[in-house]
CSV table of N, CA and C in Angstrom, one decimal:
chain,number,residue,atom,x,y,z
A,25,MET,N,112.5,110.7,92.0
A,25,MET,CA,112.2,111.2,90.6
A,25,MET,C,112.4,110.1,89.6
A,26,THR,N,111.5,110.0,88.7
A,26,THR,CA,111.7,109.0,87.6
A,26,THR,C,112.1,109.7,86.3
A,27,THR,N,112.8,108.9,85.5
A,27,THR,CA,113.1,109.3,84.1
A,27,THR,C,111.9,109.2,83.3
A,28,LEU,N,111.9,109.8,82.1
A,28,LEU,CA,110.8,109.7,81.1
A,28,LEU,C,110.6,108.2,80.8
A,29,ALA,N,111.6,107.4,80.6
A,29,ALA,CA,111.5,106.0,80.2
A,29,ALA,C,110.9,105.2,81.4
A,30,GLN,N,111.3,105.5,82.6
A,30,GLN,CA,110.7,104.8,83.8
A,30,GLN,C,109.3,105.2,83.9
A,31,GLN,N,108.9,106.4,83.8
A,31,GLN,CA,107.6,106.9,83.9
A,31,GLN,C,106.7,106.3,82.8
A,32,SER,N,107.2,106.2,81.6
A,32,SER,CA,106.4,105.6,80.5
A,32,SER,C,106.1,104.1,80.8
A,33,LEU,N,107.1,103.4,81.3
A,33,LEU,CA,106.9,102.0,81.7
A,33,LEU,C,105.9,101.9,82.8
A,34,LEU,N,106.0,102.8,83.8
A,34,LEU,CA,105.0,102.8,84.9
A,34,LEU,C,103.6,103.1,84.5
A,35,ASP,N,103.5,104.0,83.6
A,35,ASP,CA,102.2,104.4,83.0
A,35,ASP,C,101.5,103.2,82.3
A,36,ALA,N,102.3,102.4,81.5
A,36,ALA,CA,101.8,101.2,80.8
A,36,ALA,C,101.5,100.2,81.8
A,37,ILE,N,102.3,100.0,82.8
A,37,ILE,CA,101.9,98.9,83.8
A,37,ILE,C,100.6,99.3,84.5
A,38,VAL,N,100.5,100.5,84.9
A,38,VAL,CA,99.2,101.0,85.6
A,38,VAL,C,98.0,100.8,84.7
A,39,ARG,N,98.2,101.2,83.4
A,39,ARG,CA,97.1,101.0,82.4
A,39,ARG,C,96.6,99.6,82.3
A,40,VAL,N,97.6,98.6,82.1
A,40,VAL,CA,97.3,97.2,81.9
A,40,VAL,C,96.8,96.6,83.2
A,41,LEU,N,97.4,96.8,84.3
A,41,LEU,CA,97.0,96.1,85.5
A,41,LEU,C,95.6,96.7,86.0
A,42,SER,N,95.4,97.9,85.9
A,42,SER,CA,94.1,98.5,86.3
A,42,SER,C,92.9,98.0,85.5
A,43,ALA,N,93.2,97.6,84.3
A,43,ALA,CA,92.1,97.0,83.4
A,43,ALA,C,91.9,95.5,83.7
A,44,ASP,N,92.7,94.9,84.5
A,44,ASP,CA,92.6,93.5,84.8
A,44,ASP,C,91.9,93.2,86.1
A,45,ASP,N,90.6,92.7,86.0
A,45,ASP,CA,89.8,92.5,87.2
A,45,ASP,C,90.4,91.5,88.2
A,46,ARG,N,91.4,90.7,87.7
A,46,ARG,CA,92.0,89.7,88.6
A,46,ARG,C,93.0,90.3,89.5
A,47,ILE,N,93.4,91.5,89.2
A,47,ILE,CA,94.4,92.2,90.1
A,47,ILE,C,93.7,92.9,91.2
A,48,GLN,N,94.1,92.5,92.5
A,48,GLN,CA,93.5,93.1,93.6
A,48,GLN,C,94.2,94.4,94.0
A,49,SER,N,95.5,94.4,93.9
A,49,SER,CA,96.3,95.6,94.2
A,49,SER,C,97.7,95.5,93.6
A,50,ALA,N,98.3,96.6,93.4
A,50,ALA,CA,99.7,96.6,92.9
A,50,ALA,C,100.3,97.9,93.4
A,51,TRP,N,101.6,97.8,93.7
A,51,TRP,CA,102.3,99.0,94.2
A,51,TRP,C,103.8,98.9,93.7
A,52,LEU,N,104.3,100.1,93.7
A,52,LEU,CA,105.7,100.3,93.2
A,52,LEU,C,106.6,100.0,94.4
A,53,THR,N,107.6,99.2,94.2
A,53,THR,CA,108.5,98.8,95.3
A,53,THR,C,109.9,99.2,94.9
A,54,GLY,N,110.9,98.7,95.6
A,54,GLY,CA,112.3,98.9,95.2
A,54,GLY,C,112.7,100.4,95.5
A,55,SER,N,113.8,100.8,94.8
A,55,SER,CA,114.3,102.1,95.1
A,55,SER,C,113.3,103.2,94.6
A,56,LEU,N,112.6,103.0,93.5
A,56,LEU,CA,111.7,104.0,93.0
A,56,LEU,C,110.5,104.1,94.0
A,57,GLY,N,110.0,103.0,94.5
A,57,GLY,CA,109.0,103.0,95.5
A,57,GLY,C,109.3,103.7,96.8
A,58,ARG,N,110.6,103.7,97.1
A,58,ARG,CA,111.1,104.3,98.3
A,58,ARG,C,111.4,105.8,98.1
A,59,GLY,N,111.4,106.2,96.8
A,59,GLY,CA,111.7,107.6,96.5
A,59,GLY,C,113.2,107.8,96.4
A,60,ALA,N,114.0,106.7,96.3
A,60,ALA,CA,115.4,106.8,96.2
A,60,ALA,C,116.0,106.4,94.9
A,61,GLY,N,115.1,106.3,93.9
A,61,GLY,CA,115.6,105.9,92.5
A,61,GLY,C,116.4,106.9,91.8
A,62,ASP,N,117.1,106.4,90.8
A,62,ASP,CA,117.9,107.3,89.9
A,62,ASP,C,117.7,106.8,88.5
A,63,VAL,N,118.5,107.3,87.6
A,63,VAL,CA,118.4,107.0,86.2
A,63,VAL,C,118.7,105.5,85.9
A,64,PHE,N,119.4,104.8,86.8
A,64,PHE,CA,119.8,103.4,86.6
A,64,PHE,C,118.8,102.5,87.3
A,65,SER,N,117.8,103.0,88.0
A,65,SER,CA,116.9,102.1,88.8
A,65,SER,C,115.9,101.3,87.8
A,66,ASP,N,115.7,100.1,88.2
A,66,ASP,CA,114.7,99.3,87.5
A,66,ASP,C,113.4,99.6,88.1
A,67,VAL,N,112.3,99.1,87.5
A,67,VAL,CA,111.0,99.3,87.9
A,67,VAL,C,110.5,98.0,88.6
A,68,ASP,N,110.2,98.1,89.9
A,68,ASP,CA,109.8,96.9,90.6
A,68,ASP,C,108.3,97.1,91.0
A,69,VAL,N,107.5,96.2,90.7
A,69,VAL,CA,106.0,96.3,91.0
A,69,VAL,C,105.6,95.0,91.7
A,70,ALA,N,105.0,95.1,92.8
A,70,ALA,CA,104.4,93.9,93.5
A,70,ALA,C,102.9,93.9,93.2
A,71,VAL,N,102.4,92.7,92.9
A,71,VAL,CA,101.0,92.6,92.5
A,71,VAL,C,100.4,91.5,93.4
A,72,ILE,N,99.1,91.8,93.8
A,72,ILE,CA,98.4,90.8,94.6
A,72,ILE,C,97.2,90.3,93.8
A,73,VAL,N,97.0,89.0,93.7
A,73,VAL,CA,95.9,88.4,93.0
A,73,VAL,C,95.3,87.3,93.9
A,74,PRO,N,94.0,87.0,93.8
A,74,PRO,CA,93.4,85.9,94.6
A,74,PRO,C,94.2,84.6,94.3
A,75,ASP,N,94.3,83.8,95.3
A,75,ASP,CA,94.9,82.5,95.1
A,75,ASP,C,94.3,81.7,94.0
A,76,ALA,N,93.0,81.8,93.9
A,76,ALA,CA,92.3,81.0,92.9
A,76,ALA,C,92.7,81.4,91.4
A,77,ALA,N,93.1,82.7,91.3
A,77,ALA,CA,93.4,83.2,90.0
A,77,ALA,C,94.9,83.2,89.7
A,78,PHE,N,95.7,82.8,90.7
A,78,PHE,CA,97.2,83.0,90.6
A,78,PHE,C,97.8,82.3,89.4
A,79,ASP,N,97.5,81.0,89.2
A,79,ASP,CA,98.1,80.3,88.1
A,79,ASP,C,97.7,80.9,86.7
A,80,GLU,N,96.4,81.3,86.6
A,80,GLU,CA,95.9,81.9,85.4
A,80,GLU,C,96.6,83.2,85.1
A,81,VAL,N,96.8,84.1,86.1
A,81,VAL,CA,97.4,85.4,85.9
A,81,VAL,C,98.9,85.2,85.6
A,82,LEU,N,99.6,84.3,86.4
A,82,LEU,CA,101.0,84.0,86.1
A,82,LEU,C,101.2,83.6,84.7
A,83,LYS,N,100.4,82.7,84.2
A,83,LYS,CA,100.5,82.2,82.8
A,83,LYS,C,100.3,83.3,81.8
A,84,ALA,N,99.3,84.1,82.1
A,84,ALA,CA,99.0,85.2,81.1
A,84,ALA,C,100.1,86.2,81.1
A,85,TYR,N,100.6,86.6,82.2
A,85,TYR,CA,101.6,87.7,82.2
A,85,TYR,C,103.0,87.2,81.9
A,86,THR,N,103.3,85.9,82.0
A,86,THR,CA,104.6,85.4,81.5
A,86,THR,C,104.5,85.1,80.0
A,87,ALA,N,103.3,84.9,79.5
A,87,ALA,CA,103.2,84.6,78.1
A,87,ALA,C,103.3,85.8,77.2
A,88,ASP,N,102.7,86.9,77.7
A,88,ASP,CA,102.6,88.1,76.8
A,88,ASP,C,102.5,89.4,77.6
A,89,ARG,N,103.5,90.2,77.5
A,89,ARG,CA,103.4,91.5,78.2
A,89,ARG,C,103.6,92.6,77.2
A,90,SER,N,103.2,92.3,75.9
A,90,SER,CA,103.5,93.3,74.9
A,90,SER,C,102.6,94.6,75.1
A,91,ALA,N,101.5,94.5,75.8
A,91,ALA,CA,100.7,95.7,76.0
A,91,ALA,C,101.4,96.6,77.0
A,92,ILE,N,102.4,96.1,77.8
A,92,ILE,CA,103.2,96.9,78.7
A,92,ILE,C,104.5,97.4,78.0
A,93,ALA,N,105.3,96.5,77.5
A,93,ALA,CA,106.5,96.8,76.9
A,93,ALA,C,107.1,95.6,76.2
A,94,PRO,N,107.9,95.8,75.1
A,94,PRO,CA,108.6,94.7,74.5
A,94,PRO,C,109.5,94.0,75.6
A,95,VAL,N,109.4,92.7,75.7
A,95,VAL,CA,110.2,92.0,76.7
A,95,VAL,C,111.2,91.1,76.0
A,96,VAL,N,112.5,91.2,76.4
A,96,VAL,CA,113.5,90.4,75.8
A,96,VAL,C,113.9,89.1,76.6
A,97,HIS,N,113.5,89.1,77.9
A,97,HIS,CA,113.8,87.9,78.7
A,97,HIS,C,112.8,87.9,79.9
A,98,THR,N,112.4,86.7,80.2
A,98,THR,CA,111.5,86.6,81.4
A,98,THR,C,112.1,85.4,82.3
A,99,PHE,N,112.1,85.6,83.6
A,99,PHE,CA,112.6,84.6,84.5
A,99,PHE,C,111.6,84.5,85.6
A,100,VAL,N,111.1,83.3,85.9
A,100,VAL,CA,110.1,83.1,87.0
A,100,VAL,C,110.9,82.4,88.1
A,101,HIS,N,110.8,82.9,89.3
A,101,HIS,CA,111.6,82.4,90.4
A,101,HIS,C,110.8,82.6,91.7
A,102,GLY,N,111.4,82.2,92.8
A,102,GLY,CA,110.7,82.4,94.1
A,102,GLY,C,109.5,81.5,94.2
A,103,PHE,N,109.7,80.2,94.0
A,103,PHE,CA,108.6,79.2,94.0
A,103,PHE,C,107.5,79.6,93.1
A,104,ASP,N,107.9,80.1,91.9
A,104,ASP,CA,106.9,80.5,90.9
A,104,ASP,C,106.0,81.6,91.3
A,105,ARG,N,106.5,82.5,92.2
A,105,ARG,CA,105.8,83.6,92.7
A,105,ARG,C,106.3,85.0,92.2
A,106,VAL,N,107.5,85.0,91.6
A,106,VAL,CA,108.1,86.2,91.2
A,106,VAL,C,108.5,86.1,89.7
A,107,VAL,N,108.0,87.1,89.0
A,107,VAL,CA,108.3,87.2,87.5
A,107,VAL,C,109.2,88.4,87.3
A,108,SER,N,110.4,88.2,86.7
A,108,SER,CA,111.3,89.2,86.3
A,108,SER,C,111.3,89.3,84.8
A,109,SER,N,111.1,90.5,84.3
A,109,SER,CA,111.1,90.7,82.9
A,109,SER,C,112.1,91.8,82.5
A,110,LEU,N,112.9,91.6,81.5
A,110,LEU,CA,113.8,92.6,81.0
A,110,LEU,C,113.2,93.2,79.7
A,111,THR,N,113.1,94.5,79.7
A,111,THR,CA,112.5,95.2,78.6
A,111,THR,C,113.5,95.9,77.8
């Protein structure tokens, strides 16, 4: 079960990613994806993009995610394949 804040964030993520033709698929992972989340759970989303579009998508989503939520910090790690954002 998600909180109102978690669900609001998920709704924004779905809205933005589903409008982006470069996104091949996305799914909810982590504790919420397993159905084991609680009020303290973060929102983890895995996204698949074509290799040819990866750099462009990474640059776009690390530069501005204001359509999803205000971001206070971003960290790119995992050989530049994982983007963590704190909202």
